[in-house]
Amino acid sequence: QLEDIAGENKQLLAEMESTKSELKRQLEEWKAIANDFESKLSHITDEKKSLAAELERTKDHVSHLQREYDVMAEKFTKSEQCKQKSDAAVNDLANQVNILTSHLENAKTTITGLKESLSQKQAYVDRFETTELKLRGEIHLLNEVRRKLHNRVMQLSGNIRVFVRVRPLIPLELEQKFPQHCASTSLVRRPSSSSSASRPSSRGSLCDSLDNSASTFEPISYPELLDVSAASLRKKHGSFQDITKQAIDVAEPPKDRGGLKNRNKTWRYYFDRVFGPSHTQEDVWTASEPLIQSAVDGFPVCMFAYGQTGSGKTHTMIGDKENPGLIPRAVDKLFNSKRDLEMNPGLRVSIKVELLEIYNEEVRDLLDSRSGPDGQLIKLKVNSDDTVGNILVSTD
């Protein structure tokens, strides 16, 4: 029995070993399968993660595409609206094109008519230009005639003319217009006598007569051409009145002659023109303007004012902004004439200026670049016949 049992045990041990080996083999197989599953699971996990990331990227892409779609949809909507507006604009343009085409046809017809009219007017312009050239030649000849006649008139009027201008009295002169003889004369009455019967009874009565004569006294008067007769002229002034001149009378003021009859002397002077206090700057310019025209015509002209201090030389020659004198008016006329002359083709006028000061027999150039506040002194006597020749400023 023991051997049977031992045999059975061996058989069982052999079976156990066989079973153990089988189990080991199966375990190895299961381990291999498990490892294979783990590997596949890891791969699947990685794929899941990759797919999850891809899904997120896809979602982001889809979201981006959705936004782009929305933008494109909005643009498309706007494009549709613009298309509708463009279609309307195209229709309007088409209508305008039709209208413009119609206008173009009308314009072509008008242009054809204008060309015909232009050809006619061109012929008229040609005739006009021919006439203009002829008239310009005639104007030039007439201007030469006018220039010569004007110069002849100036010569006949006198190459040297003297105008006199009497300014209004200033307040101080009005106060001193009449000498106050009686103020310094004692009023002592003399006793009456036969020898003095024909004389005034007192110095007071003489002063009264002086006051009466002074109240109507005018020191300067301006007689007209027919104010006096030729006979009276011969008697008073020794010669006939020159009708080409104007006269000014200067009267002696009243004075105390000791009771004798008042004998006021009157002197008459003749000038080319006489301007009284009532004459304006315009009146003086009107009389002087022909001389400026002579300068424009190319003849030498000299104009100057002479008189004592305060006699009105600066007012007459320069004036002010409201009443310009001869110098600014003459300059204006020169430049206006320059512009008129330069309207002729090819004609250019140049104006040169010099500014000198003559004072105390000294000549100073006020435009010299070396001059100071008082000007550059020129070594030239006032009575010299030498020319200065220091023109420094030119203007176009």
mmCIF file of C-alpha atoms in Angstrom:
data_model
loop_
_atom_site.group_PDB
_atom_site.id
_atom_site.type_symbol
_atom_site.label_atom_id
_atom_site.label_comp_id
_atom_site.label_asym_id
_atom_site.label_seq_id
_atom_site.Cartn_x
_atom_site.Cartn_y
_atom_site.Cartn_z
ATOM 1 C CA GLN A 1 0.000 0.000 0.000
ATOM 2 C CA LEU A 2 2.741 2.346 0.832
ATOM 3 C CA GLU A 3 4.270 1.733 -2.546
ATOM 4 C CA ASP A 4 0.927 2.314 -4.136
ATOM 5 C CA ILE A 5 0.534 5.431 -2.129
ATOM 6 C CA ALA A 6 4.119 6.439 -2.951
ATOM 7 C CA GLY A 7 3.393 5.763 -6.644
ATOM 8 C CA GLU A 8 0.244 7.759 -6.471
ATOM 9 C CA ASN A 9 2.144 10.514 -4.728
ATOM 10 C CA LYS A 10 4.745 10.512 -7.432
ATOM 11 C CA GLN A 11 2.065 10.503 -10.023
ATOM 12 C CA LEU A 12 0.336 13.314 -8.243
ATOM 13 C CA LEU A 13 3.616 15.189 -7.842
ATOM 14 C CA ALA A 14 4.246 14.643 -11.525
ATOM 15 C CA GLU A 15 0.811 15.923 -12.323
ATOM 16 C CA MET A 16 1.340 18.806 -9.926
ATOM 17 C CA GLU A 17 4.629 19.633 -11.632
ATOM 18 C CA SER A 18 2.943 19.327 -14.966
ATOM 19 C CA THR A 19 0.080 21.445 -13.756
ATOM 20 C CA LYS A 20 2.535 23.931 -12.201
ATOM 21 C CA SER A 21 4.463 24.112 -15.414
ATOM 22 C CA GLU A 22 1.216 24.577 -17.293
ATOM 23 C CA LEU A 23 0.153 27.240 -14.836
ATOM 24 C CA LYS A 24 3.542 28.962 -15.171
ATOM 25 C CA ARG A 25 3.217 28.820 -18.905
ATOM 26 C CA GLN A 26 -0.302 30.184 -18.721
ATOM 27 C CA LEU A 27 0.866 32.839 -16.243
ATOM 28 C CA GLU A 28 3.590 33.853 -18.636
ATOM 29 C CA GLU A 29 1.056 33.977 -21.403
ATOM 30 C CA TRP A 30 -1.293 36.033 -19.255
ATOM 31 C CA LYS A 31 1.566 38.314 -18.280
ATOM 32 C CA ALA A 32 2.457 38.694 -21.922
ATOM 33 C CA ILE A 33 -1.196 39.379 -22.682
ATOM 34 C CA ALA A 34 -1.357 41.829 -19.745
ATOM 35 C CA ASN A 35 1.800 43.564 -20.921
ATOM 36 C CA ASP A 36 0.358 43.677 -24.384
ATOM 37 C CA PHE A 37 -2.884 45.141 -22.998
ATOM 38 C CA GLU A 38 -0.939 47.651 -20.876
ATOM 39 C CA SER A 39 1.052 48.661 -23.929
ATOM 40 C CA LYS A 40 -2.128 48.960 -25.965
ATOM 41 C CA LEU A 41 -3.793 50.834 -23.075
ATOM 42 C CA SER A 42 -0.860 53.254 -22.882
ATOM 43 C CA HIS A 43 -1.002 53.695 -26.648
ATOM 44 C CA ILE A 44 -4.746 54.193 -26.467
ATOM 45 C CA THR A 45 -4.281 56.718 -23.621
ATOM 46 C CA ASP A 46 -1.697 58.588 -25.676
ATOM 47 C CA GLU A 47 -4.002 58.478 -28.659
ATOM 48 C CA LYS A 48 -6.849 59.699 -26.450
ATOM 49 C CA LYS A 49 -4.738 62.598 -25.227
ATOM 50 C CA SER A 50 -3.641 63.338 -28.777
ATOM 51 C CA LEU A 51 -7.228 63.114 -29.965
ATOM 52 C CA ALA A 52 -8.338 65.321 -27.067
ATOM 53 C CA ALA A 53 -5.699 67.918 -28.024
ATOM 54 C CA GLU A 54 -6.671 67.567 -31.671
ATOM 55 C CA LEU A 55 -10.274 68.012 -30.619
ATOM 56 C CA GLU A 56 -9.418 71.212 -28.769
ATOM 57 C CA ARG A 57 -7.485 72.449 -31.774
ATOM 58 C CA THR A 58 -10.386 71.477 -33.974
ATOM 59 C CA LYS A 59 -12.799 73.271 -31.668
ATOM 60 C CA ASP A 60 -10.556 76.367 -31.731
ATOM 61 C CA HIS A 61 -10.314 76.140 -35.487
ATOM 62 C CA VAL A 62 -14.057 75.697 -35.739
ATOM 63 C CA SER A 63 -14.548 78.698 -33.440
ATOM 64 C CA HIS A 64 -12.102 80.711 -35.570
ATOM 65 C CA LEU A 65 -13.866 79.567 -38.701
ATOM 66 C CA GLN A 66 -17.176 80.493 -37.117
ATOM 67 C CA ARG A 67 -15.881 83.982 -36.372
ATOM 68 C CA GLU A 68 -14.511 84.273 -39.865
ATOM 69 C CA TYR A 69 -17.824 83.037 -41.156
ATOM 70 C CA ASP A 70 -19.617 85.658 -39.112
ATOM 71 C CA VAL A 71 -17.235 88.345 -40.413
ATOM 72 C CA MET A 72 -17.615 87.091 -43.956
ATOM 73 C CA ALA A 73 -21.357 86.950 -43.508
ATOM 74 C CA GLU A 74 -21.342 90.564 -42.281
ATOM 75 C CA LYS A 75 -19.084 91.577 -45.168
ATOM 76 C CA PHE A 76 -21.317 89.707 -47.521
ATOM 77 C CA THR A 77 -24.332 91.532 -46.125
ATOM 78 C CA LYS A 78 -22.510 94.844 -46.521
ATOM 79 C CA SER A 79 -21.384 93.810 -49.970
ATOM 80 C CA GLU A 80 -24.945 93.073 -50.855
ATOM 81 C CA GLN A 81 -25.965 96.469 -49.594
ATOM 82 C CA CYS A 82 -23.049 98.091 -51.460
ATOM 83 C CA LYS A 83 -24.015 96.099 -54.522
ATOM 84 C CA GLN A 84 -27.524 97.412 -54.266
ATOM 85 C CA LYS A 85 -26.189 100.950 -53.867
ATOM 86 C CA SER A 86 -23.732 100.362 -56.692
ATOM 87 C CA ASP A 87 -26.505 99.067 -58.863
ATOM 88 C CA ALA A 88 -28.505 102.184 -58.060
ATOM 89 C CA ALA A 89 -25.431 104.337 -58.712
ATOM 90 C CA VAL A 90 -24.787 102.489 -61.953
ATOM 91 C CA ASN A 91 -28.342 103.134 -62.966
ATOM 92 C CA ASP A 92 -27.919 106.824 -62.077
ATOM 93 C CA LEU A 93 -24.625 106.943 -63.974
ATOM 94 C CA ALA A 94 -26.247 105.253 -66.899
ATOM 95 C CA ASN A 95 -28.951 107.897 -66.841
ATOM 96 C CA GLN A 96 -26.295 110.611 -66.526
ATOM 97 C CA VAL A 97 -24.335 109.051 -69.365
ATOM 98 C CA ASN A 98 -27.443 109.181 -71.477
ATOM 99 C CA ILE A 99 -27.995 112.805 -70.494
ATOM 100 C CA LEU A 100 -24.317 113.650 -71.083
ATOM 101 C CA THR A 101 -24.447 111.874 -74.402
ATOM 102 C CA SER A 102 -27.363 114.054 -75.331
ATOM 103 C CA HIS A 103 -25.483 117.126 -74.068
ATOM 104 C CA LEU A 104 -22.403 116.001 -75.967
ATOM 105 C CA GLU A 105 -24.365 115.854 -79.140
ATOM 106 C CA ASN A 106 -25.721 119.307 -78.418
ATOM 107 C CA ALA A 107 -22.190 120.497 -77.548
ATOM 108 C CA LYS A 108 -20.852 119.116 -80.804
ATOM 109 C CA THR A 109 -23.538 121.018 -82.627
ATOM 110 C CA THR A 110 -22.711 124.138 -80.598
ATOM 111 C CA ILE A 111 -18.959 123.671 -81.203
ATOM 112 C CA THR A 112 -19.594 123.442 -84.907
ATOM 113 C CA GLY A 113 -21.511 126.711 -84.726
ATOM 114 C CA LEU A 114 -18.799 128.258 -82.523
ATOM 115 C CA LYS A 115 -16.093 127.223 -84.939
ATOM 116 C CA GLU A 116 -17.937 128.957 -87.700
ATOM 117 C CA SER A 117 -18.435 132.005 -85.471
ATOM 118 C CA LEU A 118 -14.769 131.807 -84.380
ATOM 119 C CA SER A 119 -13.569 131.825 -87.944
ATOM 120 C CA GLN A 120 -15.678 134.910 -88.556
ATOM 121 C CA LYS A 121 -14.441 136.582 -85.366
ATOM 122 C CA GLN A 122 -10.853 135.603 -86.152
ATOM 123 C CA ALA A 123 -11.168 137.486 -89.388
ATOM 124 C CA TYR A 124 -12.582 140.409 -87.379
ATOM 125 C CA VAL A 125 -9.685 140.118 -84.903
ATOM 126 C CA ASP A 126 -7.203 140.161 -87.750
ATOM 127 C CA ARG A 127 -8.818 143.298 -89.069
ATOM 128 C CA PHE A 128 -8.899 144.717 -85.551
ATOM 129 C CA GLU A 129 -5.199 143.971 -85.013
ATOM 130 C CA THR A 130 -4.404 145.647 -88.303
ATOM 131 C CA THR A 131 -6.502 148.627 -87.232
ATOM 132 C CA GLU A 132 -4.883 148.553 -83.788
ATOM 133 C CA LEU A 133 -1.391 148.678 -85.257
ATOM 134 C CA LYS A 134 -2.477 151.554 -87.460
ATOM 135 C CA LEU A 135 -4.064 153.367 -84.495
ATOM 136 C CA ARG A 136 -0.991 152.725 -82.341
ATOM 137 C CA GLY A 137 1.098 154.360 -85.036
ATOM 138 C CA GLU A 138 -1.328 157.269 -85.186
ATOM 139 C CA ILE A 139 -1.359 157.513 -81.388
ATOM 140 C CA HIS A 140 2.424 157.588 -81.390
ATOM 141 C CA LEU A 141 2.416 160.368 -83.970
ATOM 142 C CA LEU A 142 -0.344 162.234 -82.128
ATOM 143 C CA ASN A 143 1.527 161.825 -78.866
ATOM 144 C CA GLU A 144 4.614 163.293 -80.487
ATOM 145 C CA VAL A 145 2.478 166.184 -81.749
ATOM 146 C CA ARG A 146 0.920 166.572 -78.295
ATOM 147 C CA ARG A 147 4.373 166.456 -76.720
ATOM 148 C CA LYS A 148 5.695 169.167 -79.012
ATOM 149 C CA LEU A 149 2.576 171.328 -78.654
ATOM 150 C CA HIS A 150 2.594 170.888 -74.884
ATOM 151 C CA ASN A 151 6.248 171.866 -74.760
ATOM 152 C CA ARG A 152 5.520 174.857 -76.977
ATOM 153 C CA VAL A 153 2.687 175.908 -74.658
ATOM 154 C CA MET A 154 5.044 175.556 -71.720
ATOM 155 C CA GLN A 155 7.622 177.709 -73.502
ATOM 156 C CA LEU A 156 5.036 180.322 -74.442
ATOM 157 C CA SER A 157 3.840 180.366 -70.840
ATOM 158 C CA GLY A 158 7.393 180.980 -69.773
ATOM 159 C CA ASN A 159 10.265 178.613 -69.114
ATOM 160 C CA ILE A 160 10.565 180.179 -65.686
ATOM 161 C CA ARG A 161 7.316 180.640 -63.802
ATOM 162 C CA VAL A 162 6.765 182.093 -60.399
ATOM 163 C CA PHE A 163 3.726 181.195 -58.317
ATOM 164 C CA VAL A 164 2.969 182.938 -55.062
ATOM 165 C CA ARG A 165 0.873 181.441 -52.293
ATOM 166 C CA VAL A 166 -0.429 183.333 -49.289
ATOM 167 C CA ARG A 167 -1.134 181.147 -46.319
ATOM 168 C CA PRO A 168 -3.895 181.868 -43.753
ATOM 169 C CA LEU A 169 -2.980 183.875 -40.701
ATOM 170 C CA ILE A 170 -2.156 181.891 -37.595
ATOM 171 C CA PRO A 171 -3.806 182.870 -34.263
ATOM 172 C CA LEU A 172 -0.751 184.840 -33.104
ATOM 173 C CA GLU A 173 -0.753 186.808 -36.342
ATOM 174 C CA LEU A 174 -4.467 187.453 -36.021
ATOM 175 C CA GLU A 175 -3.837 188.982 -32.623
ATOM 176 C CA GLN A 176 -1.048 191.137 -34.099
ATOM 177 C CA LYS A 177 -2.812 191.909 -37.379
ATOM 178 C CA PHE A 178 -3.059 195.689 -36.605
ATOM 179 C CA PRO A 179 -0.463 197.642 -34.612
ATOM 180 C CA GLN A 180 -1.908 199.113 -31.437
ATOM 181 C CA HIS A 181 -0.739 202.696 -31.887
ATOM 182 C CA CYS A 182 -3.187 204.201 -29.394
ATOM 183 C CA ALA A 183 -2.225 201.889 -26.568
ATOM 184 C CA SER A 184 1.177 203.567 -26.225
ATOM 185 C CA THR A 185 -0.016 207.155 -26.866
ATOM 186 C CA SER A 186 -0.892 209.445 -23.912
ATOM 187 C CA LEU A 187 -4.330 210.978 -24.223
ATOM 188 C CA VAL A 188 -3.396 214.590 -23.377
ATOM 189 C CA ARG A 189 -5.856 217.157 -24.674
ATOM 190 C CA ARG A 190 -4.486 220.407 -26.033
ATOM 191 C CA PRO A 191 -6.293 223.753 -25.601
ATOM 192 C CA SER A 192 -8.171 224.814 -28.656
ATOM 193 C CA SER A 193 -6.757 227.673 -30.738
ATOM 194 C CA SER A 194 -7.287 229.248 -34.095
ATOM 195 C CA SER A 195 -4.152 227.575 -35.444
ATOM 196 C CA SER A 196 -5.382 224.192 -34.431
ATOM 197 C CA ALA A 197 -9.004 224.602 -35.369
ATOM 198 C CA SER A 198 -8.640 222.383 -38.412
ATOM 199 C CA ARG A 199 -6.853 219.625 -36.461
ATOM 200 C CA PRO A 200 -8.481 217.041 -34.222
ATOM 201 C CA SER A 201 -9.141 218.402 -30.779
ATOM 202 C CA SER A 202 -7.218 215.594 -29.047
ATOM 203 C CA ARG A 203 -5.038 212.540 -29.606
ATOM 204 C CA GLY A 204 -8.002 210.472 -28.475
ATOM 205 C CA SER A 205 -10.019 211.501 -31.529
ATOM 206 C CA LEU A 206 -7.062 210.574 -33.761
ATOM 207 C CA CYS A 207 -6.927 207.102 -32.277
ATOM 208 C CA ASP A 208 -10.625 206.760 -32.911
ATOM 209 C CA SER A 209 -10.047 207.524 -36.602
ATOM 210 C CA LEU A 210 -7.199 205.004 -36.705
ATOM 211 C CA ASP A 211 -9.424 202.356 -35.131
ATOM 212 C CA ASN A 212 -12.128 203.033 -37.709
ATOM 213 C CA SER A 213 -9.668 202.707 -40.616
ATOM 214 C CA ALA A 214 -7.995 199.613 -39.109
ATOM 215 C CA SER A 215 -11.299 197.834 -38.690
ATOM 216 C CA THR A 216 -11.669 197.641 -42.502
ATOM 217 C CA PHE A 217 -7.981 197.279 -43.366
ATOM 218 C CA GLU A 218 -6.886 194.249 -45.407
ATOM 219 C CA PRO A 219 -3.100 194.000 -45.878
ATOM 220 C CA ILE A 220 -3.332 191.674 -48.933
ATOM 221 C CA SER A 221 -5.953 191.667 -51.674
ATOM 222 C CA TYR A 222 -6.347 189.817 -54.948
ATOM 223 C CA PRO A 223 -7.708 192.064 -57.724
ATOM 224 C CA GLU A 224 -9.442 190.447 -60.685
ATOM 225 C CA LEU A 225 -8.596 191.210 -64.296
ATOM 226 C CA LEU A 226 -11.400 193.810 -64.691
ATOM 227 C CA ASP A 227 -11.223 195.297 -61.199
ATOM 228 C CA VAL A 228 -9.347 198.358 -62.390
ATOM 229 C CA SER A 229 -9.188 200.278 -65.653
ATOM 230 C CA ALA A 230 -6.119 200.677 -67.841
ATOM 231 C CA ALA A 231 -5.997 204.365 -67.015
ATOM 232 C CA SER A 232 -5.904 203.777 -63.310
ATOM 233 C CA LEU A 233 -3.196 201.204 -63.883
ATOM 234 C CA ARG A 234 -1.072 203.709 -65.739
ATOM 235 C CA LYS A 235 -1.657 206.277 -63.082
ATOM 236 C CA LYS A 236 -0.972 204.069 -60.081
ATOM 237 C CA HIS A 237 1.465 201.499 -61.308
ATOM 238 C CA GLY A 238 2.989 202.970 -64.421
ATOM 239 C CA SER A 239 2.128 200.169 -66.853
ATOM 240 C CA PHE A 240 -0.798 198.238 -68.245
ATOM 241 C CA GLN A 241 -1.873 195.085 -66.509
ATOM 242 C CA ASP A 242 -0.493 191.924 -68.121
ATOM 243 C CA ILE A 243 -3.577 189.799 -68.727
ATOM 244 C CA THR A 244 -1.429 186.628 -68.702
ATOM 245 C CA LYS A 245 -0.431 187.350 -65.110
ATOM 246 C CA GLN A 246 -2.310 187.492 -61.854
ATOM 247 C CA ALA A 247 -1.953 190.368 -59.445
ATOM 248 C CA ILE A 248 -1.625 190.662 -55.699
ATOM 249 C CA ASP A 249 -1.911 193.962 -53.828
ATOM 250 C CA VAL A 250 0.025 194.581 -50.617
ATOM 251 C CA ALA A 251 -1.189 197.577 -48.578
ATOM 252 C CA GLU A 252 0.672 199.611 -45.994
ATOM 253 C CA PRO A 253 -0.968 199.292 -42.556
ATOM 254 C CA PRO A 254 -2.618 202.366 -40.968
ATOM 255 C CA LYS A 255 -0.315 204.565 -38.906
ATOM 256 C CA ASP A 256 -0.421 207.748 -36.854
ATOM 257 C CA ARG A 257 0.359 210.720 -39.108
ATOM 258 C CA GLY A 258 -0.151 213.388 -36.444
ATOM 259 C CA GLY A 259 -3.668 214.353 -37.507
ATOM 260 C CA LEU A 260 -2.860 214.446 -41.223
ATOM 261 C CA LYS A 261 -4.924 212.577 -43.774
ATOM 262 C CA ASN A 262 -4.177 208.873 -43.834
ATOM 263 C CA ARG A 263 -2.221 207.959 -46.977
ATOM 264 C CA ASN A 264 -1.803 204.203 -47.152
ATOM 265 C CA LYS A 265 0.488 203.016 -49.915
ATOM 266 C CA THR A 266 -0.394 200.013 -52.042
ATOM 267 C CA TRP A 267 2.053 197.925 -54.045
ATOM 268 C CA ARG A 268 0.926 195.628 -56.821
ATOM 269 C CA TYR A 269 2.925 192.562 -57.872
ATOM 270 C CA TYR A 270 2.317 190.266 -60.816
ATOM 271 C CA PHE A 271 2.943 186.522 -60.846
ATOM 272 C CA ASP A 272 2.119 183.640 -63.166
ATOM 273 C CA ARG A 273 -0.336 182.379 -60.572
ATOM 274 C CA VAL A 274 -1.524 183.774 -57.265
ATOM 275 C CA PHE A 275 -3.007 181.450 -54.630
ATOM 276 C CA GLY A 276 -4.779 182.937 -51.664
ATOM 277 C CA PRO A 277 -5.621 181.370 -48.302
ATOM 278 C CA SER A 278 -8.831 179.922 -49.757
ATOM 279 C CA HIS A 279 -6.997 177.933 -52.433
ATOM 280 C CA THR A 280 -6.423 174.241 -51.751
ATOM 281 C CA GLN A 281 -3.588 171.834 -52.430
ATOM 282 C CA GLU A 282 -5.609 170.576 -55.402
ATOM 283 C CA ASP A 283 -5.626 174.083 -56.904
ATOM 284 C CA VAL A 284 -1.841 174.332 -56.629
ATOM 285 C CA TRP A 285 -1.442 170.864 -58.141
ATOM 286 C CA THR A 286 -3.775 171.663 -61.043
ATOM 287 C CA ALA A 287 -1.580 174.632 -61.957
ATOM 288 C CA SER A 288 1.641 172.629 -61.577
ATOM 289 C CA GLU A 289 0.619 169.326 -63.174
ATOM 290 C CA PRO A 290 1.490 170.406 -66.773
ATOM 291 C CA LEU A 291 5.108 170.751 -65.673
ATOM 292 C CA ILE A 292 5.119 167.137 -64.460
ATOM 293 C CA GLN A 293 3.701 166.102 -67.839
ATOM 294 C CA SER A 294 6.645 167.882 -69.436
ATOM 295 C CA ALA A 295 8.972 165.785 -67.267
ATOM 296 C CA VAL A 296 7.138 162.625 -68.403
ATOM 297 C CA ASP A 297 7.595 163.806 -72.000
ATOM 298 C CA GLY A 298 11.346 163.896 -71.451
ATOM 299 C CA PHE A 299 12.017 167.572 -70.760
ATOM 300 C CA PRO A 300 14.050 168.714 -67.734
ATOM 301 C CA VAL A 301 11.852 170.274 -65.074
ATOM 302 C CA CYS A 302 12.791 171.864 -61.759
ATOM 303 C CA MET A 303 10.256 172.842 -59.099
ATOM 304 C CA PHE A 304 11.155 174.324 -55.738
ATOM 305 C CA ALA A 305 9.554 176.364 -52.963
ATOM 306 C CA TYR A 306 11.198 179.510 -51.657
ATOM 307 C CA GLY A 307 10.199 181.560 -48.665
ATOM 308 C CA GLN A 308 10.990 182.465 -45.108
ATOM 309 C CA THR A 309 10.600 180.044 -42.210
ATOM 310 C CA GLY A 310 6.947 179.369 -41.450
ATOM 311 C CA SER A 311 5.655 180.593 -44.795
ATOM 312 C CA GLY A 312 4.200 177.184 -45.714
ATOM 313 C CA LYS A 313 6.845 175.659 -48.020
ATOM 314 C CA THR A 314 6.641 172.195 -46.441
ATOM 315 C CA HIS A 315 2.850 172.186 -46.543
ATOM 316 C CA THR A 316 2.831 173.140 -50.230
ATOM 317 C CA MET A 317 5.535 170.682 -51.295
ATOM 318 C CA ILE A 318 4.810 167.706 -48.995
ATOM 319 C CA GLY A 319 1.483 168.311 -47.267
ATOM 320 C CA ASP A 320 -0.072 165.548 -45.185
ATOM 321 C CA LYS A 321 -2.051 162.341 -45.682
ATOM 322 C CA GLU A 322 -5.379 164.122 -46.190
ATOM 323 C CA ASN A 323 -3.933 166.998 -48.271
ATOM 324 C CA PRO A 324 -0.809 165.786 -50.088
ATOM 325 C CA GLY A 325 1.496 168.372 -51.556
ATOM 326 C CA LEU A 326 3.266 168.664 -54.892
ATOM 327 C CA ILE A 327 5.965 166.046 -54.255
ATOM 328 C CA PRO A 328 3.695 163.038 -53.456
ATOM 329 C CA ARG A 329 1.267 164.043 -56.205
ATOM 330 C CA ALA A 330 4.125 164.379 -58.697
ATOM 331 C CA VAL A 331 5.542 160.985 -57.700
ATOM 332 C CA ASP A 332 2.099 159.396 -58.079
ATOM 333 C CA LYS A 333 1.725 160.925 -61.542
ATOM 334 C CA LEU A 334 5.204 159.738 -62.578
ATOM 335 C CA PHE A 335 4.507 156.140 -61.570
ATOM 336 C CA ASN A 336 1.009 156.190 -63.065
ATOM 337 C CA SER A 337 2.498 157.472 -66.322
ATOM 338 C CA LYS A 338 5.184 154.768 -66.066
ATOM 339 C CA ARG A 339 2.511 152.070 -65.794
ATOM 340 C CA ASP A 340 0.580 153.541 -68.715
ATOM 341 C CA LEU A 341 3.688 153.718 -70.895
ATOM 342 C CA GLU A 342 4.759 150.158 -70.036
ATOM 343 C CA MET A 343 1.439 148.854 -71.321
ATOM 344 C CA ASN A 344 3.005 149.271 -74.781
ATOM 345 C CA PRO A 345 4.826 146.049 -75.772
ATOM 346 C CA GLY A 346 8.596 146.215 -75.384
ATOM 347 C CA LEU A 347 8.581 149.568 -73.560
ATOM 348 C CA ARG A 348 10.334 149.755 -70.199
ATOM 349 C CA VAL A 349 10.596 152.897 -68.061
ATOM 350 C CA SER A 350 13.262 153.350 -65.396
ATOM 351 C CA ILE A 351 12.988 155.952 -62.642
ATOM 352 C CA LYS A 352 16.046 157.149 -60.726
ATOM 353 C CA VAL A 353 15.970 159.232 -57.554
ATOM 354 C CA GLU A 354 18.400 161.466 -55.714
ATOM 355 C CA LEU A 355 17.751 163.202 -52.415
ATOM 356 C CA LEU A 356 19.864 166.216 -51.490
ATOM 357 C CA GLU A 357 19.696 168.724 -48.672
ATOM 358 C CA ILE A 358 20.975 172.273 -49.202
ATOM 359 C CA TYR A 359 21.378 174.158 -45.943
ATOM 360 C CA ASN A 360 23.750 176.938 -44.981
ATOM 361 C CA GLU A 361 25.408 176.699 -48.421
ATOM 362 C CA GLU A 362 26.242 173.012 -47.830
ATOM 363 C CA VAL A 363 24.969 170.175 -50.013
ATOM 364 C CA ARG A 364 24.373 166.788 -48.368
ATOM 365 C CA ASP A 365 23.484 163.537 -50.086
ATOM 366 C CA LEU A 366 20.826 161.887 -47.902
ATOM 367 C CA LEU A 367 20.892 158.591 -49.847
ATOM 368 C CA ASP A 368 24.647 157.920 -49.804
ATOM 369 C CA SER A 369 25.473 154.607 -48.100
ATOM 370 C CA ARG A 370 28.290 156.357 -46.221
ATOM 371 C CA SER A 371 26.027 159.088 -44.921
ATOM 372 C CA GLY A 372 25.121 159.378 -41.292
ATOM 373 C CA PRO A 373 21.996 160.898 -39.734
ATOM 374 C CA ASP A 374 22.784 164.243 -41.418
ATOM 375 C CA GLY A 375 23.783 162.826 -44.818
ATOM 376 C CA GLN A 376 27.089 162.730 -46.700
ATOM 377 C CA LEU A 377 28.582 166.184 -47.233
ATOM 378 C CA ILE A 378 29.281 166.967 -50.894
ATOM 379 C CA LYS A 379 32.077 169.409 -51.593
ATOM 380 C CA LEU A 380 30.031 171.647 -53.874
ATOM 381 C CA LYS A 381 29.095 175.280 -53.562
ATOM 382 C CA VAL A 382 25.448 176.164 -53.977
ATOM 383 C CA ASN A 383 26.266 178.739 -56.669
ATOM 384 C CA SER A 384 28.493 176.317 -58.595
ATOM 385 C CA ASP A 385 27.664 175.181 -62.107
ATOM 386 C CA ASP A 386 29.037 171.686 -61.417
ATOM 387 C CA THR A 387 26.680 168.714 -61.480
ATOM 388 C CA VAL A 388 26.314 166.421 -58.491
ATOM 389 C CA GLY A 389 25.908 163.146 -60.389
ATOM 390 C CA ASN A 390 25.205 161.089 -57.291
ATOM 391 C CA ILE A 391 22.054 159.191 -58.284
ATOM 392 C CA LEU A 392 21.998 156.272 -55.848
ATOM 393 C CA VAL A 393 18.534 154.758 -55.940
ATOM 394 C CA SER A 394 16.833 153.237 -58.966
ATOM 395 C CA THR A 395 13.316 151.840 -59.077
ATOM 396 C CA ASP A 396 11.328 149.916 -61.667
#
